[in-house]
Structure formats: structure tokens, C-alpha cells
Amino acid sequence: MSETELEILQQLESDRQRLHMSYSNIEHRVKPVWMKHRKWLLFLLSCILLAGMVGLINHLAHHFHTVTPCLSPACQWASARLSTSADPFTQPCDYFLFTCGSDRLLLDSERRQRSHGFTLHAENQRKSVQSKQEDGGLRENKTLSRKAVLLQYLKKILETDSGMNSSAVQKTKGFYNSCLDTKSIETAGADPFLSLIKKLGGWAVSGQWNQTDFNTTLGLLMRDYNTFPFFNIYVGKDPYEAARGINKKYIQIDQPDLLIPIEWNSKTEKSRAKTETLRPFLASCQQYLNLLGAPKSSSLIHVGSFVSLSSQLAVASSPLDSRLSKGQLYQHMTIKELQRQAPAIDWLGCLQAAFHPLPLSADDDVLLHNLPYIVQMSNTIIKWQNKPELSNSAPLHTFMVLNLLHTLMPAMDSRFFETAKNFSMALGNSEEEAPRWKHCVLETERGFDSVLTHLLSKVTAQKEAEKIIQSVFHSFKSKLNEFEWTDQTSRQLVMEKMIVSNQNFFSNYVQLLSLRQKKRIEVLITEPEDIDILSVTPFLFGKKLLFPLGMFVPPLFHPTYPRAINYGAAGFLVAKDILHLLLPDISSQSKTVNAVGECVWTHYLTVSEKAGRGGGFPLSAAQQQEVWVQYTALQVALQAYHQNLMQQPNDTSLSGISYTRLFFRSFSQINCEADPYRDSMPFKPSFLITVICAKYNLCPTSPQCSIQTKQNSLQAC
């Protein structure tokens, strides 16, 4: 029995003794007729007190039950992580007065200080905020990125020696380790790429070129090195045919991703190389040739030709919306007709090389996405081939080699990386440099995605993941019944939008793998659904809701975690993703979304005291929807967890924390998520804990920032 229970029981016993003494003091003043009933009255009073104590003990047992600690290595890591995060139950209301990643709290603090006649020096401001962060005070800047979580977990998998591995796994881990071996990369320098150039017949930049055939080299780059200097190639359906039920796939030919920066002039409807970027682009190309050992006396000629050819190709390119408006997308044409209109390219030979061993003939159809560019590109190549003064410098071959260098840049030494970084900074880009391991994980996933999926599936607990998905979806369906629908059929129409398959989790995932194998790229008109086998959010395929493996990795989920942690993190994210997928249908068919969003916002304004001083602002439609999504998702996940507890009453815990409180602690660790909807959330999502604790009698203790006494209309939310 806990100390709290003992104190309460001792207090009850003390109250019982005082009542007994009071009864003894007054019994002499009672009429004698009652004296014979004294024993019965004492017995009745004792029974009442005993019943009260039993009820209180049961209540305490519910809220202060002894929990079994989780001692697995994963739980020890999770416990350490939990100890460094703020407990929302112990935070003052100021803790919730800012959005995730914002500086609103600091600005409000400065405003309050100025109102008292003083300001903080900038350095003191920095130290003040820093100290609050370090001692778990008012701010946290940690933002969840599910993609980063997944990459971290893949890093751990790739770096773990699990003993006996298949040859495919050994090759995958060998590739990753070789990517991490920067010492060997630096020692090799440019030699591997120079050896590759020799394999391609050399190049005129070094003075050693075997006069290789233009189309032969182009086909080789397309087949063996996934490099497309003059045009891009995709595979996919014609969306206009697909709308009629025709699912035939075509080779699709598009304009390339030119290395030179381009800008579009909407008045002249022409593209051109950005004038202000020509100098840094020229300098970066010059540096690449220097790193590859090109003689300085001739490198400028080759760089000048490369920039000139790039600029001429850029003129014929155009942005997607322009091509869409002109009907230039998905133009059907046979390879024979394409050869007639753009004769510089051996289309059949290059496509046969790229898609070997797929049989292709000149009568096969292809889809074009910018025929004017393809024609202009062909004419440009012919002109450059017919310049006798350039016959010895081979500008077309050099153009292809430098495009190959761009493809292989991730495998080059740091000098090439620094050159690319300097050029990027000259263009105004200031992205932070990613750590090497992250770069290597991404490169490994690009080439060994099926092997990584196999490794990930081996360490992901499918049964536990299935239970969370099924229980959250069941809770979600019951929640739909509480919404205020426009008519009786609206709810049923929304539910028919998706199905969570009764097959096991990995049967669904096999479909995901099949999609990746059959479809290399989505149509160009619309934004594609993310069908990456290592994606981190679910998506609809037809009416089936598919959940990727990447959603169920630590710290979001682990089979040995207390279920409270799994439901508070992964369960909440599953519910939130489902609600986001169905939000357009629900918001158009139900008044609940806006009403609940405004209700929760009213609570927030009251607690933050902004309503009283005129600091509140009305929510936009997007903000109302996001507040509703996250509030409802938290309710759904909590209900799913409690239903799971009814089926399996015993759960483990961390640091002796009660089940419900641990659920909320887990949620608060991941509530600031770097998703596309983040900017629509007008306050820190962990504030929702205080709203739910006030509405339901579920929280073991009231949060320090309690709204229970400040609002009487809690049922409205």
C-alpha cells in the first residue's frame, strides 16, 4: 500500500475517533429513551465508515495501483528518454502558450518585461531561455520527424552484426559500410571516376579520346549508370486511358533535369539560363575539371562549351503548367515517328539498351511530355556535331561525362562535395549539411530497398502492430457515431471510403511492395501518392488502407514497451493519419469539426488569459480542422488503449507511472511533429491533455494547468 493510501486511511480513522468522542460528549444530553439504541447507532456508523473506506481503497487501487516495471533494454532506453522530457502534468499554463518550434513564449516574456519598465540584454535573453530549456522549464524545441526516426532505426539495423546473413544482406551492409568509409574515399580521390572515363573511351579534356560513337555512349550511360543527359525516361500509364479502364504502361520521354539553373519568362514563354548564376556555375564547372586533372590551358574551352550547350538546351524546356495548358503532356507517338522528328538520337537503340531485355520495336508507342523540346534538342545536337572547329574538343561527349559526374557525386571525395556545396550557397541555398550516416542510409535504400524492407520486417513485431491498427480503427468507427452528420447516410458514406484489411499486417505490405515494383513514377499532372516501401504514413490504395513498416519503429513503438507508450505514440499517429485522410469527407458532411475546434480553442484562450485581455484571434478553417483532428485522434487512441486494457488488464510501466499518465507522457513526447499540417496547429498539442482530463474522469491526477474549475461547458468538446 502506498504512503498516500496510508495517509488517507489514517485521516479517516482519526475522523471516526473524533465522531465517536463527539457522540460520547453529547450522549449525556440525549433523552434516556435513546440510550438503549447506542450500540446499534455505533454499529451503523462503523458500517458507513467501513463502506466509505472500502470504496476509497478501491478508488485508490484504480488510480495508484502497483505497476509492473518494464526492464527490457528498449524500455531502459525509453525510460532514460522519458526522464529528459517535460511532464505535461507538472507544467504551468505558460508551458502551452506557444506553438511547436515558435518563439511566441520568448516574445510574450519580453512584452511582459517591457511592461514592467525593463528589457533583457540579448545575451541574457539567450541564457534565460537556455536555462529554462535545460531544466525542463517552459520550452522544448524537439520536433518529431517520422522519417528521421525511421532512418535512425535503419542505421541501427545496418550497423548491427546479426551473425549469419544472406549474400544479399551482406552486400547491402557492405555497401553501407563502404559509404561510411570516408577515409578510403578520400584516399582514392578522383581515380575511380577517371578509370570510368577510360572505360567509356576517354574524353577530349585529357587529350585522350577514342572518338566513341555518340549514341553508343548515350545508350551505355542510360543502361549502366542511370544517367540521362539530354532527356528523361519514365514508365507509367496514360491517365486519360486509365480513366477509361485501360491500364497499359508506356515508356515516357520528358525533358531532362539540366544542371544549369533555369528561369521561365511567362511573357515570352521561353526559358533561359539564369544570368546571375552563370558566373558561379562556370566557376564550379572549372573546379570540377581541375579536380579531374584537366590541363588549365584547355579547361576553359571545355567549360565554355558545356555552359553554352546547356544554355541552348534550356531555351526549349518549359515548366509543367505551361506544357499542361498547351496539351503537350502524354502525346502518343511511335518510336519510328519519333526517330523521324528527332533524328539525332538513335531512339530504338537507346531505348533497347535502357530496357534490356524487354523487346521493343519501332512500331511501339511512347508518350512524350515536351515534343518541342525533343525536336529542338535533336536540332541542337546536330548543329554541334557539324561544327568542324569543335571536332577535337568533343563537346557532346564532355557534356555526357559531366552529367555522369553529377550522377556519381555522392561517391566522390569531399573536394567535389565542397564544390557542389559552394555552388549551392551561391544560389542562395542554406540547407544544413546532413550527417554522413544519413546520406549513406538513403543511398543504401535507393539501391537495396527490398533488402532493407526484409531486414525491417524481421525486427518489426507484426502482431503487436496489427493489434494497435485494428483497435484504433475500431475506436475510430465508434467515434464516428458521436459526430453530428448532415443526414443519416453521410456517416456510412465516409466509412465506405476505406477498409482496414483483416489480413495480417504483412499481407497488406506485400501489396505495397508490388506497387513499387510495377510503378516507377506517378503521373506528371497530379501530386503522386507516396508509395515508397519505406514511407512513414499510411495511404489509400483503392479502398484499402495500407500501413508501412516505417510507422512502427522506436521510439514510436516497440513490442516490449508498455502498451501505454505504444498507444500514446504510434496509436495516436495512426488515428491522426486516418483522420487526415478522411478530413475532406468528414468536414463536408459533419458540423462537428468546426464546433469542436472552436470549443477547444475557447478553453485555450481562457487558460492563457488571452480572451480577457483581447489577445485572442479567430481560427481559420484549416486551424479549426487541425485542432479537431489532433483532439479527436488523442481521444480515439486513448479509448483504444482503455479497451485494450479491459481485454488485457495487466500492462507494464516505466518509473512507476500509472497507465493513463504514461499514455499521455508518451503522446507529449511526439505531439510536435514535422508534418505538413504543423503550421495549422495554433497551440502546443499537449494542451489537449488538459482538455481531456477535464472532460473525462480518466486522469489519475489533475494537471497543474487545470481547466476543470474554469469552464462549465466541457461536454461541448
XYZ file of C-alpha atoms in Angstrom:
717
model
C 0.000 0.000 0.000
C 1.379 3.408 -0.960
C 2.121 6.237 1.502
C -0.761 8.215 0.001
C -3.207 5.416 0.787
C -1.894 5.127 4.382
C -2.245 8.864 4.977
C -5.834 8.884 3.716
C -6.763 5.816 5.809
C -5.156 7.358 8.921
C -7.167 10.539 8.304
C -10.372 8.533 8.009
C -9.623 6.681 11.284
C -8.933 9.989 13.022
C -12.256 11.363 11.774
C -14.011 8.232 13.042
C -12.459 8.646 16.538
C -13.459 12.319 16.672
C -17.012 11.396 15.739
C -17.030 8.747 18.481
C -15.749 11.282 21.065
C -18.352 13.806 19.988
C -21.026 11.178 20.373
C -19.731 10.388 23.904
C -19.887 14.064 24.877
C -23.456 14.500 23.813
C -24.848 11.169 24.961
C -25.466 12.578 28.481
C -27.734 15.240 26.996
C -29.809 12.788 24.998
C -33.100 11.585 26.385
C -32.861 8.194 28.135
C -35.124 6.610 25.522
C -32.214 6.677 23.061
C -29.710 5.107 25.416
C -30.823 1.599 24.510
C -30.079 2.324 20.811
C -26.484 3.500 21.376
C -24.865 0.207 20.355
C -26.951 -0.003 17.204
C -26.072 3.578 16.255
C -22.363 2.918 16.795
C -22.608 -0.245 14.716
C -24.406 1.620 11.923
C -21.853 4.449 11.967
C -18.972 1.958 11.830
C -20.547 0.203 8.845
C -20.904 3.505 6.995
C -17.283 4.443 7.666
C -16.078 0.971 6.695
C -18.015 1.104 3.424
C -16.522 4.519 2.708
C -13.001 3.250 3.381
C -13.521 0.208 1.132
C -14.793 2.434 -1.675
C -11.881 4.787 -1.216
C -9.380 1.926 -1.243
C -10.904 0.635 -4.464
C -10.658 4.124 -5.921
C -7.047 4.393 -4.850
C -6.297 0.965 -6.195
C -7.599 2.127 -9.569
C -5.513 5.279 -9.627
C -2.483 4.375 -7.556
C -2.148 0.714 -8.455
C 1.165 -1.033 -8.205
C 2.521 -1.419 -11.713
C 4.996 -3.944 -13.041
C 8.130 -2.230 -14.328
C 9.354 -2.933 -17.845
C 13.058 -3.808 -17.665
C 13.859 -4.699 -21.278
C 16.783 -2.861 -22.951
C 14.279 -0.989 -25.111
C 12.355 0.091 -22.008
C 15.512 1.198 -20.229
C 16.305 3.418 -23.212
C 12.710 4.707 -23.294
C 12.833 5.417 -19.545
C 16.003 7.462 -19.941
C 14.370 9.373 -22.790
C 11.243 9.937 -20.705
C 13.273 11.365 -17.836
C 14.662 14.102 -20.089
C 11.257 15.246 -21.362
C 8.824 17.576 -19.637
C 5.874 16.071 -17.796
C 2.763 17.948 -19.023
C 1.001 17.170 -15.728
C 3.503 19.261 -13.766
C 3.814 22.203 -16.150
C 2.275 25.633 -15.559
C -0.112 27.019 -18.131
C 2.694 29.097 -19.679
C 4.125 25.819 -20.971
C 1.316 25.621 -23.546
C 1.410 29.266 -24.690
C 3.392 28.701 -27.865
C 3.201 26.611 -30.989
C 5.693 23.869 -31.710
C 9.014 25.393 -32.715
C 7.833 29.003 -32.338
C 9.302 31.873 -30.351
C 5.957 33.099 -29.091
C 6.784 32.385 -25.459
C 10.000 34.389 -25.618
C 8.209 37.273 -27.306
C 5.418 37.242 -24.727
C 8.013 37.145 -21.953
C 9.795 40.158 -23.415
C 6.478 42.000 -23.731
C 5.671 41.391 -20.068
C 9.145 42.547 -19.045
C 8.862 45.755 -21.048
C 5.517 46.463 -19.395
C 7.377 46.444 -16.074
C 9.895 49.024 -17.293
C 12.942 46.946 -18.236
C 14.322 44.787 -21.040
C 16.806 41.968 -21.088
C 20.127 42.221 -22.847
C 20.231 39.884 -25.856
C 22.809 37.621 -24.213
C 20.780 37.454 -21.016
C 17.694 36.603 -23.045
C 19.552 33.740 -24.666
C 20.806 32.429 -21.329
C 17.369 32.800 -19.752
C 15.654 30.750 -22.412
C 18.527 28.269 -22.465
C 18.303 27.704 -18.724
C 14.570 27.068 -18.999
C 15.202 24.539 -21.693
C 17.941 22.769 -19.750
C 15.918 22.341 -16.568
C 12.797 21.207 -18.409
C 11.071 24.545 -17.868
C 8.879 26.330 -20.333
C 10.191 25.386 -23.750
C 11.113 22.369 -25.764
C 12.403 22.602 -29.334
C 12.335 18.871 -30.027
C 10.249 18.155 -33.099
C 9.325 14.686 -34.218
C 10.238 13.718 -37.767
C 8.953 10.235 -38.526
C 11.312 9.993 -41.486
C 14.293 10.834 -39.256
C 13.134 8.248 -36.695
C 12.947 5.602 -39.410
C 16.367 6.489 -40.820
C 17.875 6.276 -37.333
C 16.375 2.820 -36.894
C 17.634 1.659 -40.305
C 21.071 2.927 -39.332
C 20.954 0.711 -36.250
C 19.863 -2.293 -38.338
C 22.626 -1.766 -40.897
C 25.270 -1.365 -38.210
C 24.182 -4.410 -36.161
C 26.070 -7.627 -36.780
C 23.406 -10.314 -36.576
C 25.730 -13.229 -37.361
C 24.673 -15.348 -40.314
C 23.445 -13.148 -43.148
C 22.395 -13.964 -46.678
C 24.557 -12.782 -49.546
C 22.006 -10.037 -50.317
C 22.157 -8.739 -46.741
C 25.953 -8.914 -46.723
C 26.068 -6.959 -49.961
C 23.660 -4.353 -48.581
C 25.591 -3.870 -45.353
C 28.848 -3.891 -47.307
C 27.584 -1.051 -49.487
C 26.531 0.943 -46.423
C 29.871 0.413 -44.678
C 31.808 1.370 -47.792
C 29.774 4.582 -47.938
C 30.733 5.342 -44.337
C 34.419 4.655 -45.070
C 35.259 8.240 -45.949
C 38.955 7.595 -45.368
C 39.097 5.197 -48.316
C 37.013 7.585 -50.417
C 39.407 10.445 -49.687
C 42.442 8.254 -50.382
C 41.054 7.175 -53.761
C 40.262 10.753 -54.754
C 39.235 11.157 -58.404
C 40.947 7.964 -59.597
C 37.798 5.769 -59.680
C 35.954 8.272 -61.840
C 38.949 8.757 -64.137
C 39.104 4.978 -64.590
C 35.433 5.004 -65.517
C 36.084 7.697 -68.117
C 38.733 5.472 -69.689
C 36.198 2.638 -69.765
C 33.908 4.924 -71.756
C 36.656 5.647 -74.274
C 38.347 8.552 -72.541
C 37.496 12.205 -73.158
C 38.920 15.135 -75.041
C 39.509 17.121 -71.846
C 42.548 14.954 -71.051
C 43.630 14.752 -74.694
C 42.892 11.023 -74.773
C 39.629 10.160 -76.501
C 38.890 7.174 -78.736
C 36.276 9.030 -80.843
C 33.482 6.852 -79.437
C 30.085 6.924 -81.117
C 27.660 9.445 -79.631
C 24.596 7.153 -79.452
C 26.627 4.172 -78.219
C 27.918 6.215 -75.275
C 24.437 7.620 -74.589
C 22.902 4.122 -74.515
C 25.653 2.922 -72.190
C 25.018 5.773 -69.736
C 21.288 5.066 -69.773
C 21.695 1.303 -69.299
C 24.522 1.020 -66.794
C 24.647 4.340 -64.926
C 21.061 5.623 -64.804
C 22.243 8.854 -66.423
C 20.081 10.766 -68.925
C 21.917 13.894 -70.126
C 19.552 15.030 -72.913
C 16.147 13.674 -71.873
C 14.462 11.757 -69.049
C 12.719 8.386 -69.271
C 9.840 7.169 -67.121
C 7.444 4.233 -67.141
C 3.746 4.591 -66.430
C 0.170 4.671 -67.631
C -1.597 7.244 -69.735
C -4.008 8.796 -67.167
C -6.587 9.501 -69.864
C -6.606 5.822 -70.810
C -6.564 4.743 -67.173
C -9.747 6.760 -66.613
C -11.374 4.524 -69.242
C -10.089 1.371 -67.561
C -7.072 0.861 -69.856
C -4.038 0.034 -67.716
C -1.346 -0.288 -70.361
C 2.068 1.100 -69.384
C 4.248 3.115 -71.723
C 7.794 4.360 -71.929
C 7.501 8.099 -71.331
C 10.046 10.644 -72.557
C 10.426 14.047 -70.930
C 12.833 16.992 -70.859
C 15.931 16.425 -68.672
C 16.969 17.874 -65.340
C 19.607 20.214 -66.711
C 22.472 21.087 -64.390
C 22.408 24.781 -65.283
C 19.887 26.902 -63.317
C 16.911 27.915 -65.468
C 14.238 30.606 -65.226
C 10.932 30.872 -67.122
C 9.727 34.078 -68.753
C 5.921 33.965 -68.768
C 5.690 36.874 -71.234
C 7.895 35.391 -73.925
C 7.001 31.841 -72.832
C 10.622 30.813 -73.071
C 13.200 29.534 -70.626
C 16.744 30.706 -70.294
C 19.741 30.189 -68.095
C 19.698 32.495 -65.069
C 22.111 35.285 -65.904
C 23.123 35.918 -62.291
C 24.081 32.260 -61.823
C 26.270 31.906 -64.910
C 29.447 33.077 -63.185
C 29.219 30.696 -60.165
C 28.079 27.862 -62.480
C 31.089 28.471 -64.736
C 33.389 28.551 -61.691
C 32.047 25.266 -60.326
C 32.472 23.513 -63.694
C 36.010 24.876 -63.903
C 36.766 23.491 -60.448
C 35.419 20.046 -61.378
C 37.756 19.862 -64.350
C 40.666 20.976 -62.179
C 39.891 18.204 -59.684
C 39.821 15.724 -62.575
C 43.299 16.795 -63.663
C 42.333 18.754 -66.766
C 45.095 20.999 -68.172
C 44.374 24.596 -67.222
C 45.316 25.755 -70.715
C 42.339 23.976 -72.274
C 39.833 23.512 -69.460
C 38.240 26.912 -70.006
C 37.386 25.975 -73.608
C 35.626 22.791 -72.474
C 33.782 24.584 -69.675
C 32.663 27.318 -72.047
C 31.281 24.744 -74.478
C 29.488 22.915 -71.663
C 27.804 26.119 -70.431
C 26.893 27.169 -73.974
C 25.343 23.796 -74.837
C 23.455 23.733 -71.525
C 22.053 27.224 -72.202
C 20.844 26.255 -75.689
C 19.079 23.162 -74.376
C 17.475 25.229 -71.600
C 15.727 27.519 -74.100
C 13.391 24.756 -75.284
C 12.462 23.497 -71.793
C 9.269 24.713 -70.123
C 7.539 24.258 -66.759
C 4.860 21.656 -66.227
C 1.889 24.022 -66.003
C 2.799 25.609 -69.335
C 3.021 22.225 -71.051
C -0.239 21.155 -69.446
C -2.068 24.247 -70.722
C -0.749 23.618 -74.243
C -1.698 19.950 -74.262
C 1.921 18.804 -74.574
C 1.686 16.034 -71.969
C 1.087 12.367 -72.837
C 1.419 12.759 -76.597
C 1.336 9.316 -78.255
C 3.912 8.627 -80.925
C 5.598 5.543 -82.364
C 9.350 5.184 -81.989
C 9.560 5.281 -85.787
C 7.779 8.659 -85.918
C 9.890 9.979 -83.046
C 13.012 8.993 -84.989
C 11.766 10.998 -87.959
C 11.107 14.144 -85.911
C 14.251 13.962 -83.725
C 16.864 12.088 -85.831
C 19.953 12.964 -83.742
C 19.097 10.221 -81.225
C 19.020 6.530 -82.104
C 15.770 6.118 -80.218
C 15.210 2.422 -80.767
C 18.833 1.540 -79.947
C 18.973 3.707 -76.812
C 15.613 2.511 -75.512
C 16.519 -1.127 -76.171
C 19.711 -0.596 -74.197
C 17.866 1.066 -71.310
C 15.110 -1.561 -71.115
C 17.055 -4.696 -71.973
C 15.872 -7.467 -72.197
C 12.392 -6.051 -72.877
C 11.654 -6.499 -76.607
C 10.994 -3.181 -78.340
C 10.185 -2.390 -81.951
C 9.958 0.788 -83.998
C 6.172 0.434 -84.091
C 5.795 0.601 -80.301
C 4.136 3.696 -78.872
C 5.861 6.029 -76.436
C 4.451 9.039 -74.583
C 6.076 12.458 -74.954
C 5.781 15.285 -72.427
C 7.503 18.059 -74.389
C 7.816 17.298 -78.101
C 9.036 20.845 -78.951
C 11.964 20.342 -76.574
C 12.781 16.902 -78.047
C 12.822 18.349 -81.574
C 14.907 21.374 -80.523
C 17.285 19.139 -78.571
C 17.844 16.982 -81.670
C 18.486 20.025 -83.838
C 20.935 21.405 -81.268
C 22.898 18.141 -81.159
C 23.131 18.026 -84.970
C 24.422 21.607 -85.077
C 27.118 20.851 -82.512
C 28.094 17.685 -84.364
C 28.569 19.689 -87.534
C 30.896 22.314 -86.100
C 34.299 21.405 -87.542
C 36.136 23.744 -85.179
C 34.853 21.681 -82.243
C 35.615 18.244 -83.639
C 38.707 17.806 -81.459
C 37.104 19.124 -78.243
C 34.102 16.734 -78.446
C 31.671 18.986 -76.505
C 28.785 16.489 -76.687
C 30.894 13.708 -75.163
C 32.180 16.067 -72.446
C 28.583 17.105 -71.724
C 27.640 13.462 -71.132
C 30.691 12.808 -68.929
C 29.953 15.817 -66.706
C 26.349 14.630 -66.328
C 27.730 11.235 -65.298
C 29.890 13.010 -62.714
C 26.760 14.630 -61.298
C 25.088 11.209 -61.008
C 28.099 9.772 -59.190
C 28.708 12.833 -56.995
C 27.607 11.046 -53.778
C 30.507 8.610 -54.256
C 33.147 11.275 -54.879
C 35.569 12.672 -52.301
C 34.948 15.764 -50.179
C 36.579 18.174 -52.672
C 33.771 17.538 -55.146
C 31.189 17.802 -52.398
C 32.580 21.156 -51.261
C 32.476 22.451 -54.824
C 28.825 21.468 -55.157
C 28.071 22.984 -51.749
C 29.712 26.298 -52.648
C 27.698 26.497 -55.850
C 24.505 25.742 -53.951
C 25.280 28.501 -51.450
C 25.939 30.896 -54.338
C 22.374 30.171 -55.484
C 21.077 31.205 -52.059
C 20.522 27.724 -50.645
C 21.462 27.381 -46.978
C 20.369 23.879 -46.031
C 22.230 22.254 -43.173
C 24.620 19.505 -44.113
C 23.188 16.097 -43.307
C 25.372 13.678 -41.321
C 27.245 11.098 -43.373
C 25.327 8.138 -41.941
C 22.022 9.641 -43.094
C 23.363 10.133 -46.593
C 24.580 6.521 -46.614
C 21.263 5.123 -45.373
C 19.427 6.977 -48.151
C 21.854 5.766 -50.798
C 21.539 2.208 -49.482
C 17.741 2.425 -49.550
C 17.885 3.674 -53.131
C 19.738 0.611 -54.335
C 18.754 -2.094 -51.826
C 15.209 -1.137 -50.841
C 13.841 -4.687 -50.981
C 16.653 -5.993 -48.757
C 16.125 -3.185 -46.255
C 12.413 -3.966 -46.200
C 13.243 -7.591 -45.404
C 15.565 -6.533 -42.574
C 12.974 -4.120 -41.217
C 10.232 -6.755 -41.316
C 12.391 -9.157 -39.278
C 12.650 -6.736 -36.347
C 9.107 -5.329 -36.508
C 6.563 -7.068 -34.294
C 3.710 -7.671 -36.701
C 1.155 -8.999 -34.195
C 1.508 -6.036 -31.838
C 1.350 -3.590 -34.747
C -1.766 -5.302 -36.102
C -3.465 -5.039 -32.700
C -2.852 -1.313 -32.498
C -4.102 -0.728 -36.044
C -7.237 -2.811 -35.528
C -8.099 -1.408 -32.094
C -7.530 2.213 -33.179
C -9.657 1.684 -36.275
C -12.415 0.080 -34.156
C -12.304 3.041 -31.773
C -12.387 5.403 -34.751
C -15.535 3.759 -36.122
C -17.305 4.102 -32.769
C -16.225 7.750 -32.619
C -17.935 8.434 -35.949
C -21.267 7.654 -34.300
C -20.820 10.648 -31.976
C -20.468 13.175 -34.804
C -23.314 15.428 -35.878
C -23.920 14.397 -39.508
C -25.883 16.320 -42.104
C -28.009 13.259 -42.868
C -28.288 9.582 -41.984
C -26.256 8.278 -44.927
C -23.251 10.600 -44.523
C -21.530 8.520 -41.848
C -21.926 5.333 -43.863
C -20.505 7.012 -46.976
C -17.421 8.097 -45.024
C -16.895 4.621 -43.584
C -17.122 3.091 -47.033
C -14.172 5.217 -48.127
C -11.667 2.869 -46.507
C -11.203 -0.648 -45.227
C -8.568 -1.962 -42.854
C -7.981 -5.447 -44.174
C -8.487 -8.407 -41.877
C -5.402 -9.960 -43.445
C -2.268 -9.754 -41.393
C -0.154 -6.639 -41.439
C 2.467 -8.024 -43.804
C -0.074 -9.281 -46.326
C -1.071 -5.655 -46.744
C 2.559 -4.732 -47.035
C 3.145 -7.208 -49.850
C 0.717 -5.130 -51.888
C 2.859 -2.114 -51.128
C 5.931 -3.904 -52.461
C 4.028 -4.906 -55.571
C 3.154 -1.275 -56.213
C 6.806 -0.284 -56.020
C 7.848 -2.975 -58.483
C 5.145 -2.187 -61.019
C 5.222 1.582 -60.935
C 8.427 3.622 -61.125
C 6.809 7.020 -61.192
C 3.350 8.541 -60.841
C 1.688 10.687 -63.483
C 3.132 14.171 -64.012
C -0.108 16.129 -63.762
C -1.008 15.391 -60.147
C 0.991 15.051 -56.976
C 1.754 11.329 -56.554
C 0.770 9.314 -53.533
C 3.778 8.261 -51.524
C 4.178 4.572 -52.379
C 7.719 4.304 -51.091
C 8.156 0.951 -49.400
C 9.891 2.815 -46.568
C 7.259 5.532 -46.219
C 6.119 6.603 -42.754
C 2.430 7.423 -43.279
C -0.481 5.222 -44.402
C -2.281 5.791 -47.667
C -5.333 4.560 -49.513
C -4.956 2.109 -52.380
C -8.445 1.842 -53.746
C -10.439 1.443 -50.540
C -7.705 -0.389 -48.652
C -5.711 1.477 -46.059
C -2.087 0.363 -46.173
C 0.274 0.928 -43.250
C 4.025 0.963 -43.926
C 6.584 -0.694 -41.674
C 8.260 2.639 -41.010
C 5.418 3.692 -38.693
C 6.279 1.044 -36.107
C 9.863 1.672 -35.029
C 11.347 3.015 -31.761
C 10.765 5.386 -30.090
C 7.228 5.335 -31.501
C 6.708 1.621 -30.983
C 8.437 -1.459 -29.638
C 6.934 -4.856 -28.743
C 8.432 -4.753 -25.237
C 7.273 -1.206 -24.473
C 4.340 -0.766 -22.096
C 1.226 -0.692 -24.228
C 0.526 2.780 -22.855
C 3.610 4.064 -24.686
C 2.748 2.310 -27.944
C -0.823 3.611 -27.950
C 0.193 7.112 -26.840
C 2.678 7.446 -29.701
C 2.054 5.035 -32.596
C -1.664 4.720 -31.784
C -2.136 8.483 -31.819
C -0.253 8.829 -35.120
C -2.325 6.055 -36.721
C -5.538 7.801 -35.628
C -4.296 11.191 -36.784
C -3.300 9.862 -40.211
C -6.690 8.190 -40.691
C -8.481 11.412 -39.767
C -6.345 13.451 -42.154
C -7.168 11.042 -44.981
C -10.911 11.330 -44.317
C -10.982 15.006 -43.268
C -12.362 16.367 -46.587
C -15.326 13.967 -46.403
C -15.988 14.411 -42.682
C -15.707 18.213 -42.691
C -18.132 18.487 -45.620
C -20.678 16.099 -44.074
C -20.485 16.965 -40.364
C -20.756 20.118 -38.269
C -18.648 18.526 -35.531
C -15.275 19.569 -36.938
C -15.722 23.327 -36.634
C -17.721 23.138 -33.402
C -15.147 21.031 -31.573
C -12.268 23.090 -32.939
C -13.826 26.303 -31.633
C -14.694 24.711 -28.284
C -11.119 23.566 -27.639
C -9.822 26.968 -28.766
C -12.126 28.680 -26.259
C -10.614 26.599 -23.471
C -7.142 27.533 -24.632
C -7.948 31.253 -24.694
C -9.414 31.047 -21.208
C -6.422 29.273 -19.742
C -3.925 31.569 -21.452
C -5.972 34.594 -20.303
C -5.815 35.964 -23.816
C -9.561 36.265 -24.161
C -9.707 38.580 -21.156
C -7.106 40.999 -22.492
C -8.270 40.978 -26.087
C -5.348 38.964 -27.367
C -7.394 36.176 -28.929
C -7.860 35.728 -32.662
C -10.379 33.702 -34.644
C -9.188 30.399 -36.062
C -9.018 29.839 -39.787
C -10.819 26.837 -41.285
C -7.518 24.964 -41.564
C -6.730 25.651 -37.893
C -10.182 24.516 -36.739
C -9.749 21.301 -38.696
C -6.270 20.574 -37.341
C -7.359 21.196 -33.736
C -10.269 18.792 -34.286
C -8.033 16.181 -35.943
C -5.497 16.100 -33.106
C -8.084 16.326 -30.324
C -10.152 13.522 -31.847
C -7.075 11.404 -32.602
C -5.993 11.630 -28.966
C -9.477 10.608 -27.812
C -9.557 7.695 -30.271
C -6.114 6.428 -29.245
C -6.941 6.727 -25.530
C -10.235 4.890 -25.978
C -8.456 2.166 -27.962
C -5.904 1.774 -25.163
C -8.556 1.553 -22.444
C -10.486 -1.035 -24.445
C -7.263 -2.987 -24.803
C -6.752 -2.751 -21.015
C -10.222 -4.214 -20.444
C -9.216 -7.219 -22.543
C -5.706 -7.459 -21.053
C -5.785 -5.707 -17.639
C -2.090 -6.066 -16.882
C 0.297 -3.645 -18.541
C 3.866 -2.751 -17.620
C 5.101 0.741 -16.889
C 8.164 2.951 -16.595
C 9.306 4.627 -13.378
C 6.126 3.526 -11.591
C 3.955 5.885 -13.658
C 0.261 4.965 -13.864
C -1.047 3.632 -17.159
C -3.091 6.647 -18.271
C -0.454 9.127 -17.240
C 2.201 7.145 -19.119
C -0.058 7.199 -22.190
C -0.205 10.997 -22.032
C 3.527 11.277 -21.352
C 4.184 9.193 -24.455
C 1.869 11.408 -26.511
C 3.520 14.590 -25.262
C 6.901 13.339 -26.490
C 5.733 13.099 -30.101
C 2.972 15.727 -30.261
C 5.213 18.269 -32.020
C 5.538 16.539 -35.376
C 7.164 17.960 -38.510
C 4.236 17.083 -40.768
C 2.545 19.179 -43.495
C -0.163 20.265 -41.038
C 2.151 21.549 -38.324
C 1.670 25.238 -39.109
C -2.109 24.906 -38.796
C -1.948 23.936 -35.112
C -2.394 27.197 -33.127
C -1.006 25.872 -29.839
C 1.155 23.119 -28.407
C -0.855 19.893 -28.924
C -0.056 18.618 -25.431
C -2.550 21.232 -24.182
C -5.195 18.747 -25.346
C -4.272 16.602 -22.332
C -5.713 19.236 -20.002
C -8.949 19.387 -22.029
C -9.414 15.609 -21.988
C -8.530 15.343 -18.288
C -11.165 17.975 -17.527
C -13.843 16.309 -19.650
C -13.309 12.689 -18.625
C -12.608 11.167 -15.215
C -9.612 9.281 -16.595
C -6.546 11.129 -15.377
C -5.017 9.835 -12.123
C -4.219 13.392 -11.056
C -5.267 16.773 -12.363
C -2.634 18.619 -14.398
C -1.076 21.667 -12.766
C -2.632 23.677 -15.588
C -6.180 22.540 -14.877
C -9.210 23.951 -16.677
C -11.805 21.987 -14.731
C -12.708 24.892 -12.473
C -12.573 27.488 -15.208
C -15.065 26.033 -17.679
C -18.548 24.681 -17.088
C -19.343 23.675 -20.675
C -16.743 20.951 -21.067
C -19.194 18.484 -22.588
C -19.401 20.721 -25.690
C -15.980 19.483 -26.736
